[in-house]
PDB file of C-alpha atoms in Angstrom:
ATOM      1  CA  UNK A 182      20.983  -1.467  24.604  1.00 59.00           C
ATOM      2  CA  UNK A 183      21.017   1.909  23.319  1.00 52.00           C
ATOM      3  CA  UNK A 184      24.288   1.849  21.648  1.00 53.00           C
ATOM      4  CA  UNK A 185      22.784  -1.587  20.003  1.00 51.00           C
ATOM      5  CA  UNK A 186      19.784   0.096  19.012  1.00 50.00           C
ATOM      6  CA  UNK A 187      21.825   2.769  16.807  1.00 50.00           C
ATOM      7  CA  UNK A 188      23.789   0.165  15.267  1.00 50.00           C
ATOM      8  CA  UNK A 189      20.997  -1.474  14.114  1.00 49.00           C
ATOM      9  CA  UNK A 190      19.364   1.368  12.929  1.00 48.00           C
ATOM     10  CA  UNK A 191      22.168   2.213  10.907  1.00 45.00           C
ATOM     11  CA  UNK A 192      22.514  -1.231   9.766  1.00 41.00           C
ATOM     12  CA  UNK A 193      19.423  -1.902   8.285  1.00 45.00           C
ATOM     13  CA  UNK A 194      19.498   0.019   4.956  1.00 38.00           C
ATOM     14  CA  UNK A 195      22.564  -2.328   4.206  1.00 34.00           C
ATOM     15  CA  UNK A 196      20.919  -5.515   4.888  1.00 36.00           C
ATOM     16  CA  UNK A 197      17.869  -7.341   3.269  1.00 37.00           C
ATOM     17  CA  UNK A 198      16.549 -10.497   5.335  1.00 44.00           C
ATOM     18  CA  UNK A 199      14.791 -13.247   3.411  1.00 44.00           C
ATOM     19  CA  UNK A 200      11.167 -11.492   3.604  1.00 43.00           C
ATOM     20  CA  UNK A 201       9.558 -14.512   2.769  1.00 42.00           C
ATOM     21  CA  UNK A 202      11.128 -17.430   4.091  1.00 46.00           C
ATOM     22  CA  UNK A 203       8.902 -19.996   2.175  1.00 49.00           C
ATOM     23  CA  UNK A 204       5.137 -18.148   3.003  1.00 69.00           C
ATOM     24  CA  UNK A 205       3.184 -15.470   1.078  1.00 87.00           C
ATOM     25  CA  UNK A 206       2.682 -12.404   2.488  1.00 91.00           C
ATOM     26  CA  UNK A 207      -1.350 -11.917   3.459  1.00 93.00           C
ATOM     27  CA  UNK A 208      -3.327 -10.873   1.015  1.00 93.00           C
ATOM     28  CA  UNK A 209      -4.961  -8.443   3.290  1.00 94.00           C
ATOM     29  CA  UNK A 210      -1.536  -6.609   3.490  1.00 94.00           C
ATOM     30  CA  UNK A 211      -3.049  -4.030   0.686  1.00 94.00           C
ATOM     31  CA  UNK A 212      -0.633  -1.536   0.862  1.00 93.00           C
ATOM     32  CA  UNK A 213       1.772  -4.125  -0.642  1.00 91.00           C
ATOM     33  CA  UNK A 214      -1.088  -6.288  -2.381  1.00 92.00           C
ATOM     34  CA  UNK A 215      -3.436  -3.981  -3.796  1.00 93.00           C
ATOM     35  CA  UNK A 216      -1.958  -0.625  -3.527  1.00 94.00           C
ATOM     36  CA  UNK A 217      -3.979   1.279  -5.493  1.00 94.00           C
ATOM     37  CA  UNK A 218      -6.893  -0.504  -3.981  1.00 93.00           C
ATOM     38  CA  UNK A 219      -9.808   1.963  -1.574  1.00 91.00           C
ATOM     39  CA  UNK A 220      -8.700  -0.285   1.542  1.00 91.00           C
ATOM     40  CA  UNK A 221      -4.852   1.198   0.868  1.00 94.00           C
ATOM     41  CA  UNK A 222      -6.061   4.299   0.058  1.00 94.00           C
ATOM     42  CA  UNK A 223      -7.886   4.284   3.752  1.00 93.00           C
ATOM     43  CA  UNK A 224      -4.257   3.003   5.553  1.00 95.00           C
ATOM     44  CA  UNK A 225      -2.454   6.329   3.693  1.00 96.00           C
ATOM     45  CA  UNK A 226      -5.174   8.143   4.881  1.00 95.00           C
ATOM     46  CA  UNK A 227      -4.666   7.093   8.657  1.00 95.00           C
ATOM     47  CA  UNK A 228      -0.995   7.416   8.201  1.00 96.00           C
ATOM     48  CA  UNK A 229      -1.235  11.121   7.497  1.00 95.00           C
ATOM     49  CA  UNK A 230      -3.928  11.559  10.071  1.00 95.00           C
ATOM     50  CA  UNK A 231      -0.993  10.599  12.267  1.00 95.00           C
ATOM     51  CA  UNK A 232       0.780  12.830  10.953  1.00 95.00           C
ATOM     52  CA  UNK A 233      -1.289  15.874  11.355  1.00 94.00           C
ATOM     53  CA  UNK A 234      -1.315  14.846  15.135  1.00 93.00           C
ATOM     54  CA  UNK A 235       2.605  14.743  14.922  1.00 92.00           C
ATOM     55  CA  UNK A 236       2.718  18.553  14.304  1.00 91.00           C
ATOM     56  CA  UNK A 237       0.699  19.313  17.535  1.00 90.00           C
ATOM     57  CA  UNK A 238       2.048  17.013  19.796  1.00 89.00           C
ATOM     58  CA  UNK A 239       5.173  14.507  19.661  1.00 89.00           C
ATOM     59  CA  UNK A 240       4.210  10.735  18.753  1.00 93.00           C
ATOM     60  CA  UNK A 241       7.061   8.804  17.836  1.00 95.00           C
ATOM     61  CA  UNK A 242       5.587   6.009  19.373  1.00 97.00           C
ATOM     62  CA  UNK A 243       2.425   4.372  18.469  1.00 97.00           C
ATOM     63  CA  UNK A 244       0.788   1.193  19.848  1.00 97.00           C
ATOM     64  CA  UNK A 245      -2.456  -0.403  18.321  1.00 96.00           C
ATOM     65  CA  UNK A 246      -4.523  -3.085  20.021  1.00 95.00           C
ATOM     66  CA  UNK A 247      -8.153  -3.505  19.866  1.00 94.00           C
ATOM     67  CA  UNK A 248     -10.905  -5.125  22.936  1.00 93.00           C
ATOM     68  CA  UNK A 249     -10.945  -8.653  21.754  1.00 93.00           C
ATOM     69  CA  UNK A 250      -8.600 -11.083  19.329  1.00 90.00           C
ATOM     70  CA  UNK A 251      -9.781 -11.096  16.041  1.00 89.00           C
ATOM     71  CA  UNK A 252     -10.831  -7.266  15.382  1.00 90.00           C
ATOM     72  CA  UNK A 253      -8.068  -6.963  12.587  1.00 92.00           C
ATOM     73  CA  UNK A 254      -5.422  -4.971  14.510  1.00 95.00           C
ATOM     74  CA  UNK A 255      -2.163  -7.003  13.381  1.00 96.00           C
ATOM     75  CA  UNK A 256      -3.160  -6.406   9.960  1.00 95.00           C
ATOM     76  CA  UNK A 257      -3.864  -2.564  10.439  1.00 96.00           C
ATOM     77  CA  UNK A 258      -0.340  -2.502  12.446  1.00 97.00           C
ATOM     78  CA  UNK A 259       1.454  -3.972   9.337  1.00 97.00           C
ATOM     79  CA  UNK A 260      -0.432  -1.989   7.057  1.00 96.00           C
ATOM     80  CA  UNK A 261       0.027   1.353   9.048  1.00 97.00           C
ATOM     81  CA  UNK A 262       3.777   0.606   9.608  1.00 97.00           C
ATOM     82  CA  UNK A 263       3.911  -0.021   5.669  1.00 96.00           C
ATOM     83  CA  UNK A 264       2.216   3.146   4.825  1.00 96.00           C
ATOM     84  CA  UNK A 265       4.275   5.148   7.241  1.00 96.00           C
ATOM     85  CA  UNK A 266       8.099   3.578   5.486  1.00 94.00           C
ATOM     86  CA  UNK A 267       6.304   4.422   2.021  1.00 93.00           C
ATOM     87  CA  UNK A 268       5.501   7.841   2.922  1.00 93.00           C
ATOM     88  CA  UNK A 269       8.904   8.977   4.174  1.00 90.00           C
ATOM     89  CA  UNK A 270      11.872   6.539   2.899  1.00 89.00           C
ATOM     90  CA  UNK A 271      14.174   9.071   4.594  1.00 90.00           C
ATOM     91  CA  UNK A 272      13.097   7.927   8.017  1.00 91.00           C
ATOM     92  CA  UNK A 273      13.762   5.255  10.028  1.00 93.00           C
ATOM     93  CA  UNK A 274      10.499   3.330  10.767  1.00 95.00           C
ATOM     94  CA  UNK A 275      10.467   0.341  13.224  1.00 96.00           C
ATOM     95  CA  UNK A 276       7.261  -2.210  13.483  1.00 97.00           C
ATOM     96  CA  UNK A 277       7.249  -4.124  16.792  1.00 97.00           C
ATOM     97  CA  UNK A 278       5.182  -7.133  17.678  1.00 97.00           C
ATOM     98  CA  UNK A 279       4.686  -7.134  21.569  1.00 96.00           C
ATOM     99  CA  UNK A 280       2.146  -9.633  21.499  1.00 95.00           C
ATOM    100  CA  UNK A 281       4.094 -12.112  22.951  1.00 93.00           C
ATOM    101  CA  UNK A 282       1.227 -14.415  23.312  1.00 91.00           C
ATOM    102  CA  UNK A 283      -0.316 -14.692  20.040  1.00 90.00           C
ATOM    103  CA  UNK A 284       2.270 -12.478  18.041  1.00 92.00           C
ATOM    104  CA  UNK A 285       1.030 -12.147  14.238  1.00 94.00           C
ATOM    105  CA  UNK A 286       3.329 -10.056  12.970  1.00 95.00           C
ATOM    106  CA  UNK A 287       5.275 -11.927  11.200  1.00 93.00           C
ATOM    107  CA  UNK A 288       3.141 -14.831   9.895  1.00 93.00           C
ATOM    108  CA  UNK A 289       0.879 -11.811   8.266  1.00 94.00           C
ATOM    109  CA  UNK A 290       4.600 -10.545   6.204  1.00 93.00           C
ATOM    110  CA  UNK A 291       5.254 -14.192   5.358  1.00 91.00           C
ATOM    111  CA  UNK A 292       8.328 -14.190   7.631  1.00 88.00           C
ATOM    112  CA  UNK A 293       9.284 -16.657  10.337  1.00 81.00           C
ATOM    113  CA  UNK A 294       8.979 -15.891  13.798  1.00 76.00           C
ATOM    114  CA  UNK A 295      12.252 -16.596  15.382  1.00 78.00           C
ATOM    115  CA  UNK A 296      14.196 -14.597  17.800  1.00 86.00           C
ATOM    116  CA  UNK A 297      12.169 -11.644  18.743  1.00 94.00           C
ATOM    117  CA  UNK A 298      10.997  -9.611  21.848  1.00 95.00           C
ATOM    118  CA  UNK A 299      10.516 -12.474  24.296  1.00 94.00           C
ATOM    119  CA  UNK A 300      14.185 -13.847  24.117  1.00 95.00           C
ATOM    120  CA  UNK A 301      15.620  -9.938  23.560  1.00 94.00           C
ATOM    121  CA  UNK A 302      13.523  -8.870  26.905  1.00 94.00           C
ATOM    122  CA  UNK A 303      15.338 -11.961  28.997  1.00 92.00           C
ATOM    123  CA  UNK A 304      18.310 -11.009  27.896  1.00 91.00           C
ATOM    124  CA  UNK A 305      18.886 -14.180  26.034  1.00 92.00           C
ATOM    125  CA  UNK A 306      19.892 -11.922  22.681  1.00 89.00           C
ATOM    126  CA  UNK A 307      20.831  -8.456  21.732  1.00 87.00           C
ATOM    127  CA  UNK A 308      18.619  -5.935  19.622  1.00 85.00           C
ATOM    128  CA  UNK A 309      20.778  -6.374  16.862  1.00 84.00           C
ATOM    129  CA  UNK A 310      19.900 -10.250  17.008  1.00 88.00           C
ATOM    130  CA  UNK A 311      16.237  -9.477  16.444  1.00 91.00           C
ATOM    131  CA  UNK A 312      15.670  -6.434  14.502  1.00 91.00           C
ATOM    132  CA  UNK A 313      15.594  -7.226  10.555  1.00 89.00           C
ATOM    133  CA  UNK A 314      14.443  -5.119   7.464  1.00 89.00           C
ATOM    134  CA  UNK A 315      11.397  -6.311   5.339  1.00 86.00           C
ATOM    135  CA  UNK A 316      11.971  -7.225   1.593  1.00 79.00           C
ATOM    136  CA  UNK A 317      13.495  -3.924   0.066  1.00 68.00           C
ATOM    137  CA  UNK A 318      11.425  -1.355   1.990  1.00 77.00           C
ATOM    138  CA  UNK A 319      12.805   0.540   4.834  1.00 79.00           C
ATOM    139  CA  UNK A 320      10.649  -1.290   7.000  1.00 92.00           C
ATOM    140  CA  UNK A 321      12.482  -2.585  10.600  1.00 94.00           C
ATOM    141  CA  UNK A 322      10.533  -5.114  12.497  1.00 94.00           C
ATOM    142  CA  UNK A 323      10.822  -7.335  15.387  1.00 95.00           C
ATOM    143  CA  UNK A 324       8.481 -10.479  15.667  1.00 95.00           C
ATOM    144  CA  UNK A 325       7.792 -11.699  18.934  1.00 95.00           C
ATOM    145  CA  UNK A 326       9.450 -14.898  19.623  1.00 92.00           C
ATOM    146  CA  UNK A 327       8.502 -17.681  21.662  1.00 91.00           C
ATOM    147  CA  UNK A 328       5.670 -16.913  24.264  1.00 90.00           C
ATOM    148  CA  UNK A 329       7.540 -16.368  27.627  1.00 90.00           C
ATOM    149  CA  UNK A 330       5.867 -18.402  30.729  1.00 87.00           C
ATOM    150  CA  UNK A 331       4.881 -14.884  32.646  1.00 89.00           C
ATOM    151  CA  UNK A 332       4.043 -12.099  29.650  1.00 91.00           C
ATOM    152  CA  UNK A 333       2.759  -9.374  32.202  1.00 90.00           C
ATOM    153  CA  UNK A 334       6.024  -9.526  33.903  1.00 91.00           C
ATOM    154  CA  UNK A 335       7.839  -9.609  31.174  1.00 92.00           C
ATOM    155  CA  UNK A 336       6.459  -6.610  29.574  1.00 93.00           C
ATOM    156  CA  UNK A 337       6.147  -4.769  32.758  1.00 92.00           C
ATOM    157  CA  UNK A 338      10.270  -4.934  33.275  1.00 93.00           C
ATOM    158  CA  UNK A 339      12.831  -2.684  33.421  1.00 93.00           C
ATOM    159  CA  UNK A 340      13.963  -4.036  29.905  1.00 93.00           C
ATOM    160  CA  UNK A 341      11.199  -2.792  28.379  1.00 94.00           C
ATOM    161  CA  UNK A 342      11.294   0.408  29.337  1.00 93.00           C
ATOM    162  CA  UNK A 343      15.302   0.708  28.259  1.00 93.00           C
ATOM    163  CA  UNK A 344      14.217  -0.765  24.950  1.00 94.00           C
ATOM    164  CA  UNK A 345      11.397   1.344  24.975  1.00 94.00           C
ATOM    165  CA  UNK A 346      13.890   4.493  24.996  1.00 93.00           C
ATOM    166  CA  UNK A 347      16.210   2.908  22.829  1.00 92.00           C
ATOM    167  CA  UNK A 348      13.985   2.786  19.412  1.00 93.00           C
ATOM    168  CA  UNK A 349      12.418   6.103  20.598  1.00 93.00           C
ATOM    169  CA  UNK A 350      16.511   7.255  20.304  1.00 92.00           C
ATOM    170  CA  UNK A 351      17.054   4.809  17.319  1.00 91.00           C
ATOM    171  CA  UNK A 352      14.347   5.305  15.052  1.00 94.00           C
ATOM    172  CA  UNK A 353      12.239   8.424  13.808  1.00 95.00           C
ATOM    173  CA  UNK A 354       8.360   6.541  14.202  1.00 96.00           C
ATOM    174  CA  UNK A 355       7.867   3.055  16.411  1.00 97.00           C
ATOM    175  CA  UNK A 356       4.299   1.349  15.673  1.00 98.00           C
ATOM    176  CA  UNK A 357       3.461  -1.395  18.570  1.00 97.00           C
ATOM    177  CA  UNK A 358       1.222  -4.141  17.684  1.00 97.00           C
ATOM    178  CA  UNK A 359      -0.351  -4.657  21.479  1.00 95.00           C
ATOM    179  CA  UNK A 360      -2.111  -7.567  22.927  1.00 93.00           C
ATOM    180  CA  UNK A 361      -5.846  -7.158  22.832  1.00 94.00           C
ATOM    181  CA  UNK A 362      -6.853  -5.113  25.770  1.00 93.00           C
ATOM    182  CA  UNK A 363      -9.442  -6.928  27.655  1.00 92.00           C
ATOM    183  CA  UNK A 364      -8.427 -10.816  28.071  1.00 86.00           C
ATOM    184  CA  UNK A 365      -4.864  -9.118  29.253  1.00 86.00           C
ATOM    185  CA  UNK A 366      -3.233  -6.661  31.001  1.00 88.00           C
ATOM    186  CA  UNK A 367      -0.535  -5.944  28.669  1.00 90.00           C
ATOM    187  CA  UNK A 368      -1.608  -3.560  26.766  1.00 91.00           C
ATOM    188  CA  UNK A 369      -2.753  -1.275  29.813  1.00 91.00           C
ATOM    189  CA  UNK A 370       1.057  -1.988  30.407  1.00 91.00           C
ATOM    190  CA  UNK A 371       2.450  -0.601  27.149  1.00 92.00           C
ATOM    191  CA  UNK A 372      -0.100   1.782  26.359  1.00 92.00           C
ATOM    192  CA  UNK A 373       0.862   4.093  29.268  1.00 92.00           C
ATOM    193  CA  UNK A 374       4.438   3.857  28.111  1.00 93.00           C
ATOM    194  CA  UNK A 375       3.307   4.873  24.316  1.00 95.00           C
ATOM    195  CA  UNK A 376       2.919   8.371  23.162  1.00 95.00           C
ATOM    196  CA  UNK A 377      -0.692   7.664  21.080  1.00 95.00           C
ATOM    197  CA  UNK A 378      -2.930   4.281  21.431  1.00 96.00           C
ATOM    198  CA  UNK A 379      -4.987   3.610  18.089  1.00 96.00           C
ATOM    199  CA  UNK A 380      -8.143   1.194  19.167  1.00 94.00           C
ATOM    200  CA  UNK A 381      -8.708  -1.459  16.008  1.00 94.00           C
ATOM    201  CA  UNK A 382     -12.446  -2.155  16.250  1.00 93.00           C
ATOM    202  CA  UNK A 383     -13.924  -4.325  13.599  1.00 91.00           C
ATOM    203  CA  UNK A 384     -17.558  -3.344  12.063  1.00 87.00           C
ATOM    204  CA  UNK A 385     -20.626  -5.285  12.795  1.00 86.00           C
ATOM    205  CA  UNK A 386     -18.619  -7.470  15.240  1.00 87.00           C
ATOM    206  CA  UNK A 387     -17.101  -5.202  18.629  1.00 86.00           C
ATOM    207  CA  UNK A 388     -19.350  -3.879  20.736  1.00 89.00           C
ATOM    208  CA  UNK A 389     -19.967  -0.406  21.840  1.00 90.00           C
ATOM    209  CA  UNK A 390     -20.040  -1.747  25.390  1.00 93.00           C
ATOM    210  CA  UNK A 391     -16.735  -3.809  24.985  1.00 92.00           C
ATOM    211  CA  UNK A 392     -14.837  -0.936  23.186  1.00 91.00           C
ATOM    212  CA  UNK A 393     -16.059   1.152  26.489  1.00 91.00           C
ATOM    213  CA  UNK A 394     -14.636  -1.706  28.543  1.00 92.00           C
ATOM    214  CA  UNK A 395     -11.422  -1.585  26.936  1.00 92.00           C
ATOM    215  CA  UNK A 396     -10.960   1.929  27.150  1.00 91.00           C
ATOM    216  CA  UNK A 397     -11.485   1.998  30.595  1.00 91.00           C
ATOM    217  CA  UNK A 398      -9.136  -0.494  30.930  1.00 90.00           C
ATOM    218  CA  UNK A 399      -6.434   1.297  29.627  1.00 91.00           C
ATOM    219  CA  UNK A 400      -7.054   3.243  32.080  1.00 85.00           C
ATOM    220  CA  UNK A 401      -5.787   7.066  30.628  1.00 82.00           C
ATOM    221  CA  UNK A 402      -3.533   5.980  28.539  1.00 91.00           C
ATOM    222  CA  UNK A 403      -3.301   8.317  25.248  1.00 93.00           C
ATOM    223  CA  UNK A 404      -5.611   7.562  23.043  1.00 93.00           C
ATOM    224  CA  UNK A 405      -5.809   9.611  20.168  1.00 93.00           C
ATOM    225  CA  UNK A 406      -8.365   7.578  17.912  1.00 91.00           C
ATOM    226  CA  UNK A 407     -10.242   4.515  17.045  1.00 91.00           C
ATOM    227  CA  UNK A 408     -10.167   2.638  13.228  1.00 91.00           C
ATOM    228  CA  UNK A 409     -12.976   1.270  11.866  1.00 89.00           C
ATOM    229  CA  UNK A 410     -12.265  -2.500  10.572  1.00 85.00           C
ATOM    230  CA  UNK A 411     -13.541  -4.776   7.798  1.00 80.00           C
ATOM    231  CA  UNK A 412     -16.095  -1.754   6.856  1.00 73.00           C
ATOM    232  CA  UNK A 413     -17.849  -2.716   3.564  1.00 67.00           C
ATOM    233  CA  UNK A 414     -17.167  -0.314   0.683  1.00 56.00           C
ATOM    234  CA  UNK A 415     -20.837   0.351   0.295  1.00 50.00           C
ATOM    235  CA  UNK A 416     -20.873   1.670   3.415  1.00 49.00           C
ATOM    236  CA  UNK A 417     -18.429   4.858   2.542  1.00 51.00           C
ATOM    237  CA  UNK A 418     -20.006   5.911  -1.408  1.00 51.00           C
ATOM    238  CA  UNK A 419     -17.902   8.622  -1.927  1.00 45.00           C
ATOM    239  CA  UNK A 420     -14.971   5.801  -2.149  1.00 45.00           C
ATOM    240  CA  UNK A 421     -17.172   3.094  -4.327  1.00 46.00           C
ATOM    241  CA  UNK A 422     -18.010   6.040  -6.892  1.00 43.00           C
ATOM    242  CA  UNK A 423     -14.315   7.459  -7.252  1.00 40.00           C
ATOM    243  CA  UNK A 424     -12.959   3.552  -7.344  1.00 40.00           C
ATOM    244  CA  UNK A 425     -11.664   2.986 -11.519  1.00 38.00           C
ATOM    245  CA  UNK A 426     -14.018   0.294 -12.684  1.00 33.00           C
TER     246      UNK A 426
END
């Protein structure tokens, strides 16, 4: 798989998939949408905060997932791994979608989710099979696939961890969109196996007793922050003021 892995890698500045394949990307994809926008401004912002980190501790690898479905952490895994391939062109950045039950990724770039992470983790395909560039960015990704019948397992295998050390040899940052962390165990599976954990948590909606819940559920893996979702503007002035009318 390794040996895979860096022939993708080097692959992928030669090759442009169909980005679209029929759908629009989601509007809530602002770093692509409405770049100049407060809510892109906020993504860049993360993205460097990330960065920052980098220079005290290694993080090539970083997985996002959030306590329940619907806290917005798809879209801030798109828009984080879109930040992070504008910011540096020269690097190699690779989005993964390891939600194999309910994987997003794609649908929210307006591609189609064909072979992916389930069918490359039972063997059924080859890295190179799955990994494809987005549009004309430098952006790698690899949507999930078809839900496999036993996702703990799968994620939990021995594959994982090779492909795990594969991008980490393959590509300069990985971002993992995770499972949400409470209705499964998968993302207490990854998130060990990650080298930061971002926890998505959507204003006015997640609990502070379920975001407890899910970080004890993780159970030490590296956290290193939590992003505030679907935050109204008026709730951060300094940004509504310094937004052009």
């Amino acid at each position: 798989m390794d040996q895979t892995m860096e022939r993708a890698g080097n692959f992928l500045p030669r090759v442009d998939d169909n980005p679209t394949g029929g759908n629009a990307v989601d509007r809530r994809v602002v770093t692509l949408t409405a770049p100049a926008s407060a809510a892109a401004e906020q993504y860049r912002s993360l993205y460097y905060r990330l960065e920052r980190m980098r220079d005290l501790r290694p993080m090539k690898v970083v997985a996002l997932t959030s306590a329940m479905p619907g806290e917005g952490k798809t879209v801030t895994s798109v828009n984080l791994a879109l930040a992070a391939a504008r910011a540096n062109p020269e690097r190699r950045i690779l989005l993964v979608d390891a939600d194999l039950r309910r994987g997003g990724v794609a649908a929210t770039l307006g591609m189609r989710n064909k072979t992916g992470m389930a069918e490359l983790l039972a063997g059924d395909c080859e890295v190179r099979d799955v990994v494809r560039r987005f549009n004309s960015t430098r952006l790698a990704l690899i949507p999930a696939g078809v839900t496999p019948e036993d996702t703990a397992q799968v994620l939990a295998s021995g594959r994982m961890k090779q492909f795990l050390k594969a991008v980490r040899e393959g590509f300069d940052e990985v971002y993992i969109d995770l499972p949400p962390t409470l209705p499964f165990a998968d993302a207490a599976i990854l998130g060990h196996q990650a080298d930061g954990v971002l926890m998505v948590i959507r204003a006015n909606v997640t609990s502070g007793k379920a975001v407890h819940q899910a970080v004890e559920s993780l159970g030490g893996a590296p956290i290193v922050g939590c992003v505030l979702n679907g935050a109204e503007v008026h709730s951060a002035p300094y940004l509504k003021n310094y937004v052009k009318k």
